[in-house]
Amino acid sequence: MTGPRPPREAAPEGWTALADAARRVDDLIARLPDPADRTAGQRALVEAAKDRARSHRVRFLTAHVDTVYDRLTEDRTRDLRLDELVTEAGKEYPGLLPTEEHLAGERGRVQADKEGHEIDQGIFLRAVLASPNAGPHLLDAMLRPTPRALALLPGFRDRGTVETDAVRLERRDGVAHLTLCRGDRLNAEDCRQVDDMETAVDLALLDPEVRVGLLRGGPMTHPRWRGRRVFSAGIDLKELSTGGITLVGFLLRRELGYLHKMVRGLRTDPTGPTGWRTPRLEKPWAAAVDGFAIGGGAQVLLVCDHVTAAADSYLSLPAAQEGIIPGASNFRLARQVGPRLARQLVLGGRRLRAAEPDARLLVDEVVEPPDMDAAVDRAVARLAGDAVLTNRRMLLLAEEPVDAFRAYLAEFAFQQSLRIHGEDVLHKVGRFAAGTR
């Protein structure tokens, strides 16, 4: 691979040192076996070289992140999504971020055999999101509808249905029903499901005939739950073990994509005929929990305006036991349930049954399983009221200021990139994938 190209203008202070340190890492890795075959001494050499390069990377970004971001986005006139941003940065500043060549070499490797290039992406995205100039622009870019959704919109408006691999979307009487349908995996999330969810959320927000969105798990084909509805089993740990869960394509896209859109809506053209009212297309969201909402499933409930749960269902956030960070739950959970219960759920892995009194801090209504359909219908009817959307917006201004969310996501980007390459995580998910958990 060729060395890092200097910026078009005079090289900013620290660029040469960073470029040299990054080149030394590449040269060292090229002389050594793959990560799984290295001796302890070789692993220590590589880690020391990476540490030096990452120290230079942090110092460079601390001083120049806005210059880098403005160059990549042409002074913030281009909206680049997360994947586009890191790709462009890898091309323009190959010593700053892994290039496509680096990332291509990682594809197909199990998580334990990767070099940890995502940590460099985490360093970069922490700096971008923490910047009061670059960060808000990136958040707005991620609130644009995806090209896939825009392509599917005419058909959805005409037929009222869209079928994807992981989500079935159907509009009925002004309600967008998003049914999670990975029946063989208990609706465990992978990159495909995140893409399908963002597409479905975009379509529900874009369709003017939709007033409310509803999330619910469909009947399962999994042997233990065959024919029964399940909300979500959370992150697909087998996919994480085999290297299929990525920082940018899953962990950050999920938070800044469909979940953030459920909270704040789609960014629209403020110069349009109705742009003076609001720059976003927003809808209220309801969820119906059958079976369980584990991990990422429970995280989804934190952005919903009404949650109906079957009396025999339960919720849990076992990310600390798995070794990772449960998305934005650490940001949202305490304000909903209080600090003590938040710690019990996140740090202690407490399983919260819907019938327990404490569960009423996370769900609005608990009903017997046969009564779920009627209860859900009543809930979405209430959310369709004319004043709901305005009051929802005002509540969010107080509950979740966008700058506080951005600051959390900046640190999350970095810390989660470390966690997914932590030795404890690799050991735990490796056991899960081998079926020994």
CSV table of C-alpha atoms in Angstrom, one decimal:
chain,number,residue,atom,x,y,z
A,1,MET,CA,0.0,0.0,0.0
A,2,THR,CA,1.2,3.6,-0.6
A,3,GLY,CA,2.0,5.9,2.2
A,4,PRO,CA,-0.4,8.6,3.5
A,5,ARG,CA,-0.9,11.5,1.2
A,6,PRO,CA,-0.4,14.9,2.8
A,7,PRO,CA,-3.4,17.3,2.8
A,8,ARG,CA,-3.8,19.6,-0.2
A,9,GLU,CA,-2.8,22.6,1.8
A,10,ALA,CA,0.4,22.7,3.9
A,11,ALA,CA,0.5,19.7,6.2
A,12,PRO,CA,-1.1,20.5,9.6
A,13,GLU,CA,1.1,20.2,12.6
A,14,GLY,CA,1.5,16.6,13.7
A,15,TRP,CA,0.6,15.1,10.3
A,16,THR,CA,4.1,13.9,9.5
A,17,ALA,CA,4.6,12.2,12.8
A,18,LEU,CA,1.2,10.5,12.5
A,19,ALA,CA,1.9,9.4,8.9
A,20,ASP,CA,5.3,8.0,9.9
A,21,ALA,CA,3.9,6.1,12.9
A,22,ALA,CA,1.1,4.6,10.9
A,23,ARG,CA,3.5,3.5,8.2
A,24,ARG,CA,5.7,1.8,10.8
A,25,VAL,CA,2.6,-0.2,12.0
A,26,ASP,CA,1.8,-1.3,8.5
A,27,ASP,CA,5.4,-2.3,7.8
A,28,LEU,CA,5.6,-4.3,11.1
A,29,ILE,CA,2.3,-6.1,10.4
A,30,ALA,CA,3.4,-7.0,6.9
A,31,ARG,CA,6.5,-8.8,8.3
A,32,LEU,CA,4.5,-10.8,10.9
A,33,PRO,CA,2.1,-13.7,10.7
A,34,ASP,CA,-1.7,-13.2,11.1
A,35,PRO,CA,-2.8,-12.2,14.6
A,36,ALA,CA,-3.8,-15.7,15.6
A,37,ASP,CA,-0.4,-17.1,14.8
A,38,ARG,CA,1.8,-14.4,16.5
A,39,THR,CA,3.9,-15.1,19.5
A,40,ALA,CA,3.4,-13.2,22.7
A,41,GLY,CA,6.5,-11.1,21.9
A,42,GLN,CA,5.2,-10.3,18.4
A,43,ARG,CA,1.8,-9.3,19.8
A,44,ALA,CA,3.5,-7.0,22.2
A,45,LEU,CA,5.5,-5.3,19.5
A,46,VAL,CA,2.5,-4.7,17.4
A,47,GLU,CA,0.5,-3.3,20.3
A,48,ALA,CA,3.3,-1.0,21.2
A,49,ALA,CA,3.5,0.3,17.6
A,50,LYS,CA,-0.3,0.8,17.5
A,51,ASP,CA,-0.2,2.6,20.8
A,52,ARG,CA,2.3,5.1,19.5
A,53,ALA,CA,0.4,5.7,16.3
A,54,ARG,CA,-2.9,6.1,18.2
A,55,SER,CA,-1.3,8.7,20.5
A,56,HIS,CA,-0.3,10.7,17.4
A,57,ARG,CA,-3.7,10.2,15.9
A,58,VAL,CA,-5.5,11.6,19.0
A,59,ARG,CA,-3.2,14.6,19.2
A,60,PHE,CA,-3.6,15.3,15.5
A,61,LEU,CA,-7.4,15.1,15.7
A,62,THR,CA,-7.6,17.2,18.8
A,63,ALA,CA,-6.0,20.0,16.9
A,64,HIS,CA,-7.3,19.5,13.4
A,65,VAL,CA,-10.6,17.5,13.4
A,66,ASP,CA,-12.6,20.4,12.0
A,67,THR,CA,-10.1,21.0,9.2
A,68,VAL,CA,-10.3,17.3,8.3
A,69,TYR,CA,-14.1,17.1,8.4
A,70,ASP,CA,-14.5,20.3,6.4
A,71,ARG,CA,-12.2,19.0,3.7
A,72,LEU,CA,-14.1,15.7,3.5
A,73,THR,CA,-17.5,17.4,3.4
A,74,GLU,CA,-16.5,20.4,1.3
A,75,ASP,CA,-17.0,22.9,4.2
A,76,ARG,CA,-20.1,21.0,5.4
A,77,THR,CA,-21.9,21.3,2.1
A,78,ARG,CA,-22.0,17.5,1.6
A,79,ASP,CA,-23.9,15.1,3.7
A,80,LEU,CA,-21.8,12.0,4.3
A,81,ARG,CA,-23.2,9.1,6.3
A,82,LEU,CA,-20.9,7.3,8.7
A,83,ASP,CA,-19.8,4.7,6.2
A,84,GLU,CA,-19.2,7.3,3.5
A,85,LEU,CA,-17.3,9.5,6.0
A,86,VAL,CA,-14.8,6.9,7.2
A,87,THR,CA,-14.3,5.7,3.6
A,88,GLU,CA,-13.5,9.2,2.4
A,89,ALA,CA,-11.3,9.8,5.4
A,90,GLY,CA,-9.4,6.6,4.6
A,91,LYS,CA,-8.8,7.7,1.1
A,92,GLU,CA,-7.7,11.3,1.9
A,93,TYR,CA,-5.8,10.5,5.1
A,94,PRO,CA,-4.7,6.8,4.9
A,95,GLY,CA,-2.6,7.2,8.0
A,96,LEU,CA,-5.5,8.7,10.0
A,97,LEU,CA,-8.0,5.9,9.3
A,98,PRO,CA,-7.8,2.4,7.8
A,99,THR,CA,-8.1,2.3,4.0
A,100,GLU,CA,-10.3,0.0,2.0
A,101,GLU,CA,-7.3,-2.2,1.6
A,102,HIS,CA,-7.0,-2.5,5.4
A,103,LEU,CA,-10.7,-3.3,5.8
A,104,ALA,CA,-10.8,-5.7,2.9
A,105,GLY,CA,-8.1,-7.8,4.6
A,106,GLU,CA,-10.3,-8.0,7.7
A,107,ARG,CA,-13.4,-9.3,6.0
A,108,GLY,CA,-14.1,-13.0,6.6
A,109,ARG,CA,-11.9,-13.0,9.7
A,110,VAL,CA,-13.4,-13.9,13.1
A,111,GLN,CA,-13.4,-11.1,15.6
A,112,ALA,CA,-10.4,-12.5,17.5
A,113,ASP,CA,-8.2,-12.5,14.4
A,114,LYS,CA,-8.7,-8.9,13.4
A,115,GLU,CA,-6.1,-6.2,13.8
A,116,GLY,CA,-8.5,-3.7,15.6
A,117,HIS,CA,-8.7,-1.2,12.8
A,118,GLU,CA,-12.1,-0.2,14.1
A,119,ILE,CA,-10.4,1.3,17.2
A,120,ASP,CA,-8.9,3.9,14.8
A,121,GLN,CA,-12.4,4.6,13.4
A,122,GLY,CA,-13.6,5.0,17.0
A,123,ILE,CA,-10.8,7.6,17.7
A,124,PHE,CA,-11.8,9.5,14.6
A,125,LEU,CA,-15.5,9.4,15.1
A,126,ARG,CA,-15.2,10.4,18.8
A,127,ALA,CA,-13.3,13.5,17.6
A,128,VAL,CA,-15.9,14.3,14.9
A,129,LEU,CA,-18.9,13.9,17.1
A,130,ALA,CA,-17.4,15.8,20.0
A,131,SER,CA,-16.7,18.8,17.7
A,132,PRO,CA,-19.4,21.5,18.1
A,133,ASN,CA,-19.0,22.2,14.4
A,134,ALA,CA,-18.5,18.8,12.8
A,135,GLY,CA,-20.7,16.8,15.2
A,136,PRO,CA,-24.0,18.4,14.6
A,137,HIS,CA,-23.5,18.3,10.8
A,138,LEU,CA,-22.8,14.5,11.0
A,139,LEU,CA,-25.9,14.0,13.2
A,140,ASP,CA,-28.0,15.9,10.6
A,141,ALA,CA,-26.5,13.9,7.8
A,142,MET,CA,-27.5,10.7,9.5
A,143,LEU,CA,-31.1,11.9,9.8
A,144,ARG,CA,-31.5,12.0,6.0
A,145,PRO,CA,-33.6,9.2,4.5
A,146,THR,CA,-31.5,6.5,2.9
A,147,PRO,CA,-31.4,6.0,-0.9
A,148,ARG,CA,-32.9,2.5,-0.4
A,149,ALA,CA,-35.9,4.0,1.4
A,150,LEU,CA,-36.4,6.7,-1.2
A,151,ALA,CA,-36.3,4.0,-4.0
A,152,LEU,CA,-39.0,1.9,-2.2
A,153,LEU,CA,-41.2,4.8,-1.2
A,154,PRO,CA,-43.4,5.0,-4.4
A,155,GLY,CA,-44.2,1.3,-4.1
A,156,PHE,CA,-44.9,1.5,-0.4
A,157,ARG,CA,-47.3,4.5,-0.9
A,158,ASP,CA,-49.1,2.6,-3.6
A,159,ARG,CA,-49.4,-0.8,-2.0
A,160,GLY,CA,-48.9,-0.1,1.7
A,161,THR,CA,-46.5,-3.0,2.2
A,162,VAL,CA,-42.8,-3.7,1.9
A,163,GLU,CA,-41.1,-7.0,2.6
A,164,THR,CA,-37.4,-7.1,3.6
A,165,ASP,CA,-35.4,-10.0,5.0
A,166,ALA,CA,-35.7,-8.9,8.6
A,167,VAL,CA,-38.7,-6.6,8.7
A,168,ARG,CA,-42.2,-6.6,7.2
A,169,LEU,CA,-43.8,-3.2,6.9
A,170,GLU,CA,-47.5,-2.7,6.5
A,171,ARG,CA,-49.7,0.4,6.6
A,172,ARG,CA,-53.1,-0.1,8.1
A,173,ASP,CA,-55.5,2.7,9.0
A,174,GLY,CA,-52.8,5.2,9.4
A,175,VAL,CA,-50.5,2.9,11.5
A,176,ALA,CA,-47.2,1.6,10.1
A,177,HIS,CA,-46.8,-1.9,11.5
A,178,LEU,CA,-43.1,-2.8,11.6
A,179,THR,CA,-43.0,-6.6,12.3
A,180,LEU,CA,-39.6,-8.0,13.1
A,181,CYS,CA,-39.4,-11.3,11.3
A,182,ARG,CA,-36.1,-13.0,11.8
A,183,GLY,CA,-37.9,-16.0,13.1
A,184,ASP,CA,-35.0,-18.4,13.1
A,185,ARG,CA,-32.8,-16.0,15.2
A,186,LEU,CA,-35.4,-14.7,17.7
A,187,ASN,CA,-35.1,-11.3,16.0
A,188,ALA,CA,-31.4,-11.0,17.0
A,189,GLU,CA,-29.9,-8.0,15.3
A,190,ASP,CA,-27.2,-8.0,12.7
A,191,CYS,CA,-26.1,-5.6,10.0
A,192,ARG,CA,-28.9,-6.8,7.7
A,193,GLN,CA,-31.6,-6.2,10.3
A,194,VAL,CA,-30.2,-2.7,11.1
A,195,ASP,CA,-30.4,-1.8,7.4
A,196,ASP,CA,-33.9,-3.2,7.1
A,197,MET,CA,-35.0,-1.4,10.2
A,198,GLU,CA,-33.7,2.0,9.1
A,199,THR,CA,-35.4,1.5,5.7
A,200,ALA,CA,-38.7,0.7,7.4
A,201,VAL,CA,-38.5,3.6,9.8
A,202,ASP,CA,-37.7,6.0,6.9
A,203,LEU,CA,-40.7,4.8,5.0
A,204,ALA,CA,-43.0,5.1,7.9
A,205,LEU,CA,-41.8,8.7,8.5
A,206,LEU,CA,-41.9,9.7,4.8
A,207,ASP,CA,-45.4,8.4,4.1
A,208,PRO,CA,-48.0,11.2,4.9
A,209,GLU,CA,-50.7,8.6,5.4
A,210,VAL,CA,-48.9,7.2,8.5
A,211,ARG,CA,-49.6,8.9,11.8
A,212,VAL,CA,-48.1,6.3,14.2
A,213,GLY,CA,-45.4,3.6,14.0
A,214,LEU,CA,-45.8,0.3,15.8
A,215,LEU,CA,-43.0,-2.2,16.4
A,216,ARG,CA,-43.7,-5.8,17.3
A,217,GLY,CA,-42.0,-9.2,16.9
A,218,GLY,CA,-43.6,-11.8,14.6
A,219,PRO,CA,-44.2,-15.5,15.2
A,220,MET,CA,-40.9,-17.5,15.4
A,221,THR,CA,-39.7,-20.5,13.5
A,222,HIS,CA,-37.0,-21.1,16.1
A,223,PRO,CA,-37.6,-24.6,17.7
A,224,ARG,CA,-37.9,-23.3,21.3
A,225,TRP,CA,-40.4,-20.6,20.4
A,226,ARG,CA,-42.0,-21.9,17.2
A,227,GLY,CA,-45.3,-20.1,16.5
A,228,ARG,CA,-45.0,-17.7,19.3
A,229,ARG,CA,-44.2,-14.0,19.0
A,230,VAL,CA,-40.9,-12.6,20.3
A,231,PHE,CA,-39.8,-9.0,20.4
A,232,SER,CA,-36.0,-9.3,20.2
A,233,ALA,CA,-33.0,-11.3,21.5
A,234,GLY,CA,-30.7,-8.3,21.1
A,235,ILE,CA,-27.3,-8.3,19.3
A,236,ASP,CA,-26.5,-11.5,17.4
A,237,LEU,CA,-23.5,-12.7,19.4
A,238,LYS,CA,-22.6,-15.4,16.8
A,239,GLU,CA,-22.3,-12.6,14.2
A,240,LEU,CA,-20.1,-10.7,16.6
A,241,SER,CA,-17.9,-13.7,17.2
A,242,THR,CA,-17.5,-14.4,13.5
A,243,GLY,CA,-16.6,-10.7,12.7
A,244,GLY,CA,-19.9,-9.7,11.2
A,245,ILE,CA,-20.9,-7.0,13.7
A,246,THR,CA,-19.0,-3.8,12.8
A,247,LEU,CA,-18.5,-0.5,14.6
A,248,VAL,CA,-19.7,1.7,11.8
A,249,GLY,CA,-22.1,-0.6,9.9
A,250,PHE,CA,-23.9,-1.9,13.0
A,251,LEU,CA,-23.1,-0.4,16.4
A,252,LEU,CA,-23.0,3.3,15.4
A,253,ARG,CA,-25.4,3.1,12.4
A,254,ARG,CA,-28.0,1.6,14.7
A,255,GLU,CA,-27.8,4.5,17.2
A,256,LEU,CA,-27.4,7.3,14.7
A,257,GLY,CA,-29.7,5.7,12.1
A,258,TYR,CA,-33.1,4.2,12.9
A,259,LEU,CA,-33.1,4.8,16.7
A,260,HIS,CA,-32.1,8.4,16.3
A,261,LYS,CA,-34.7,8.8,13.6
A,262,MET,CA,-37.4,7.4,15.8
A,263,VAL,CA,-36.5,10.0,18.4
A,264,ARG,CA,-35.9,13.1,16.2
A,265,GLY,CA,-37.5,12.2,12.8
A,266,LEU,CA,-36.1,12.7,9.4
A,267,ARG,CA,-34.2,15.8,8.4
A,268,THR,CA,-36.1,17.6,5.6
A,269,ASP,CA,-35.4,20.6,3.4
A,270,PRO,CA,-35.9,23.8,5.5
A,271,THR,CA,-36.4,25.8,2.3
A,272,GLY,CA,-39.4,23.8,1.2
A,273,PRO,CA,-42.9,25.2,1.3
A,274,THR,CA,-43.5,23.8,4.9
A,275,GLY,CA,-39.9,24.0,6.1
A,276,TRP,CA,-40.7,27.0,8.2
A,277,ARG,CA,-42.8,24.9,10.5
A,278,THR,CA,-40.1,22.3,11.5
A,279,PRO,CA,-37.0,20.9,9.8
A,280,ARG,CA,-38.0,17.3,10.6
A,281,LEU,CA,-40.6,14.7,9.8
A,282,GLU,CA,-41.6,13.1,13.1
A,283,LYS,CA,-44.1,10.5,14.2
A,284,PRO,CA,-44.9,8.9,17.6
A,285,TRP,CA,-43.8,5.3,18.1
A,286,ALA,CA,-45.4,2.4,20.1
A,287,ALA,CA,-43.9,-1.0,20.8
A,288,ALA,CA,-45.6,-4.3,21.8
A,289,VAL,CA,-43.4,-6.8,23.8
A,290,ASP,CA,-44.2,-10.4,23.5
A,291,GLY,CA,-41.8,-13.0,25.0
A,292,PHE,CA,-38.8,-10.9,25.8
A,293,ALA,CA,-36.9,-7.8,24.9
A,294,ILE,CA,-33.2,-8.6,25.6
A,295,GLY,CA,-30.3,-6.1,25.1
A,296,GLY,CA,-30.9,-4.2,21.9
A,297,GLY,CA,-34.6,-5.1,22.1
A,298,ALA,CA,-34.9,-3.3,25.5
A,299,GLN,CA,-32.9,-0.4,24.1
A,300,VAL,CA,-35.5,0.1,21.4
A,301,LEU,CA,-38.2,0.5,24.1
A,302,LEU,CA,-36.4,3.5,25.5
A,303,VAL,CA,-37.1,5.6,22.4
A,304,CYS,CA,-40.8,4.6,22.1
A,305,ASP,CA,-43.7,6.8,23.3
A,306,HIS,CA,-45.8,3.9,24.5
A,307,VAL,CA,-44.9,0.3,25.4
A,308,THR,CA,-47.4,-2.5,25.9
A,309,ALA,CA,-46.0,-5.7,27.4
A,310,ALA,CA,-47.5,-9.2,27.8
A,311,ALA,CA,-47.6,-10.2,31.5
A,312,ASP,CA,-45.4,-13.2,30.9
A,313,SER,CA,-42.7,-11.2,29.1
A,314,TYR,CA,-39.4,-9.9,30.5
A,315,LEU,CA,-36.7,-7.3,29.7
A,316,SER,CA,-33.0,-7.3,30.3
A,317,LEU,CA,-29.8,-5.4,29.3
A,318,PRO,CA,-27.0,-8.0,29.7
A,319,ALA,CA,-24.3,-6.0,27.8
A,320,ALA,CA,-22.0,-5.7,30.9
A,321,GLN,CA,-22.0,-9.5,31.2
A,322,GLU,CA,-21.3,-9.7,27.5
A,323,GLY,CA,-18.6,-7.1,27.9
A,324,ILE,CA,-19.9,-4.4,25.6
A,325,ILE,CA,-21.9,-1.1,26.0
A,326,PRO,CA,-25.7,-1.3,25.6
A,327,GLY,CA,-25.9,1.5,23.0
A,328,ALA,CA,-27.4,4.7,24.4
A,329,SER,CA,-29.1,2.9,27.3
A,330,ASN,CA,-26.5,4.3,29.7
A,331,PHE,CA,-27.6,7.8,28.5
A,332,ARG,CA,-31.4,7.2,28.5
A,333,LEU,CA,-32.1,4.6,31.1
A,334,ALA,CA,-31.5,6.5,34.4
A,335,ARG,CA,-33.8,9.4,33.5
A,336,GLN,CA,-36.6,6.8,32.9
A,337,VAL,CA,-36.1,4.4,35.8
A,338,GLY,CA,-33.7,6.2,38.2
A,339,PRO,CA,-30.0,5.6,38.9
A,340,ARG,CA,-30.4,2.5,41.2
A,341,LEU,CA,-32.6,0.5,38.9
A,342,ALA,CA,-30.5,1.6,35.9
A,343,ARG,CA,-27.4,0.1,37.6
A,344,GLN,CA,-29.2,-3.1,38.5
A,345,LEU,CA,-30.2,-3.6,34.9
A,346,VAL,CA,-26.9,-2.5,33.1
A,347,LEU,CA,-24.2,-3.4,35.7
A,348,GLY,CA,-26.0,-6.3,37.4
A,349,GLY,CA,-27.8,-7.8,34.5
A,350,ARG,CA,-31.1,-7.9,36.4
A,351,ARG,CA,-33.9,-9.6,34.4
A,352,LEU,CA,-37.0,-7.5,34.9
A,353,ARG,CA,-40.3,-9.3,34.4
A,354,ALA,CA,-43.2,-7.3,33.0
A,355,ALA,CA,-45.4,-8.2,35.9
A,356,GLU,CA,-43.0,-6.7,38.5
A,357,PRO,CA,-43.9,-3.3,39.8
A,358,ASP,CA,-40.5,-1.9,38.8
A,359,ALA,CA,-41.3,-2.8,35.2
A,360,ARG,CA,-43.9,0.0,35.1
A,361,LEU,CA,-41.0,2.4,34.8
A,362,LEU,CA,-40.2,1.0,31.4
A,363,VAL,CA,-43.6,-0.1,30.1
A,364,ASP,CA,-46.9,1.7,30.1
A,365,GLU,CA,-49.3,-1.2,30.2
A,366,VAL,CA,-49.1,-4.8,31.1
A,367,VAL,CA,-51.8,-7.1,29.9
A,368,GLU,CA,-52.4,-10.8,29.6
A,369,PRO,CA,-51.2,-12.3,26.4
A,370,PRO,CA,-54.7,-12.9,24.9
A,371,ASP,CA,-55.4,-9.2,25.4
A,372,MET,CA,-52.3,-7.8,23.6
A,373,ASP,CA,-53.9,-7.1,20.3
A,374,ALA,CA,-56.7,-5.0,21.8
A,375,ALA,CA,-54.4,-3.2,24.1
A,376,VAL,CA,-52.0,-2.3,21.3
A,377,ASP,CA,-54.9,-1.0,19.2
A,378,ARG,CA,-56.0,1.3,22.0
A,379,ALA,CA,-52.4,2.6,22.5
A,380,VAL,CA,-51.8,3.5,18.9
A,381,ALA,CA,-55.2,5.2,18.7
A,382,ARG,CA,-54.2,7.5,21.6
A,383,LEU,CA,-50.9,8.3,20.0
A,384,ALA,CA,-52.7,9.5,16.8
A,385,GLY,CA,-54.1,12.5,18.5
A,386,ASP,CA,-53.5,15.9,16.9
A,387,ALA,CA,-51.6,17.4,19.8
A,388,VAL,CA,-49.4,14.3,20.5
A,389,LEU,CA,-46.6,15.2,18.1
A,390,THR,CA,-46.1,18.7,19.4
A,391,ASN,CA,-46.1,17.7,23.0
A,392,ARG,CA,-43.8,14.8,22.2
A,393,ARG,CA,-41.3,17.2,20.7
A,394,MET,CA,-41.4,19.5,23.7
A,395,LEU,CA,-40.9,16.6,26.1
A,396,LEU,CA,-37.8,15.5,24.1
A,397,LEU,CA,-36.3,19.0,24.3
A,398,ALA,CA,-36.3,18.6,28.1
A,399,GLU,CA,-35.4,14.9,28.3
A,400,GLU,CA,-32.8,14.5,25.6
A,401,PRO,CA,-31.0,17.6,24.5
A,402,VAL,CA,-29.3,16.9,21.2
A,403,ASP,CA,-25.9,18.2,22.4
A,404,ALA,CA,-25.9,15.9,25.4
A,405,PHE,CA,-26.8,13.0,23.1
A,406,ARG,CA,-24.0,14.0,20.7
A,407,ALA,CA,-21.4,14.1,23.6
A,408,TYR,CA,-22.5,10.7,24.8
A,409,LEU,CA,-22.3,9.2,21.3
A,410,ALA,CA,-18.8,10.7,20.8
A,411,GLU,CA,-17.5,8.8,23.8
A,412,PHE,CA,-19.6,5.7,23.0
A,413,ALA,CA,-17.9,5.5,19.5
A,414,PHE,CA,-14.5,5.2,21.1
A,415,GLN,CA,-15.3,3.1,24.1
A,416,GLN,CA,-17.3,0.6,22.1
A,417,SER,CA,-14.5,0.2,19.6
A,418,LEU,CA,-12.2,-0.8,22.5
A,419,ARG,CA,-14.8,-3.2,24.0
A,420,ILE,CA,-15.5,-5.2,20.8
A,421,HIS,CA,-11.8,-6.0,20.7
A,422,GLY,CA,-11.4,-6.6,24.4
A,423,GLU,CA,-10.0,-10.0,25.4
A,424,ASP,CA,-12.9,-10.7,27.7
A,425,VAL,CA,-15.4,-10.0,25.0
A,426,LEU,CA,-13.6,-12.2,22.5
A,427,HIS,CA,-13.6,-15.0,25.0
A,428,LYS,CA,-17.2,-14.7,25.9
A,429,VAL,CA,-18.6,-14.5,22.4
A,430,GLY,CA,-16.3,-17.2,21.2
A,431,ARG,CA,-17.8,-19.5,23.8
A,432,PHE,CA,-21.3,-18.4,22.7
A,433,ALA,CA,-20.6,-19.2,19.1
A,434,ALA,CA,-19.2,-22.6,20.0
A,435,GLY,CA,-22.4,-23.4,21.9
A,436,THR,CA,-20.7,-23.7,25.3
A,437,ARG,CA,-22.6,-20.8,27.0
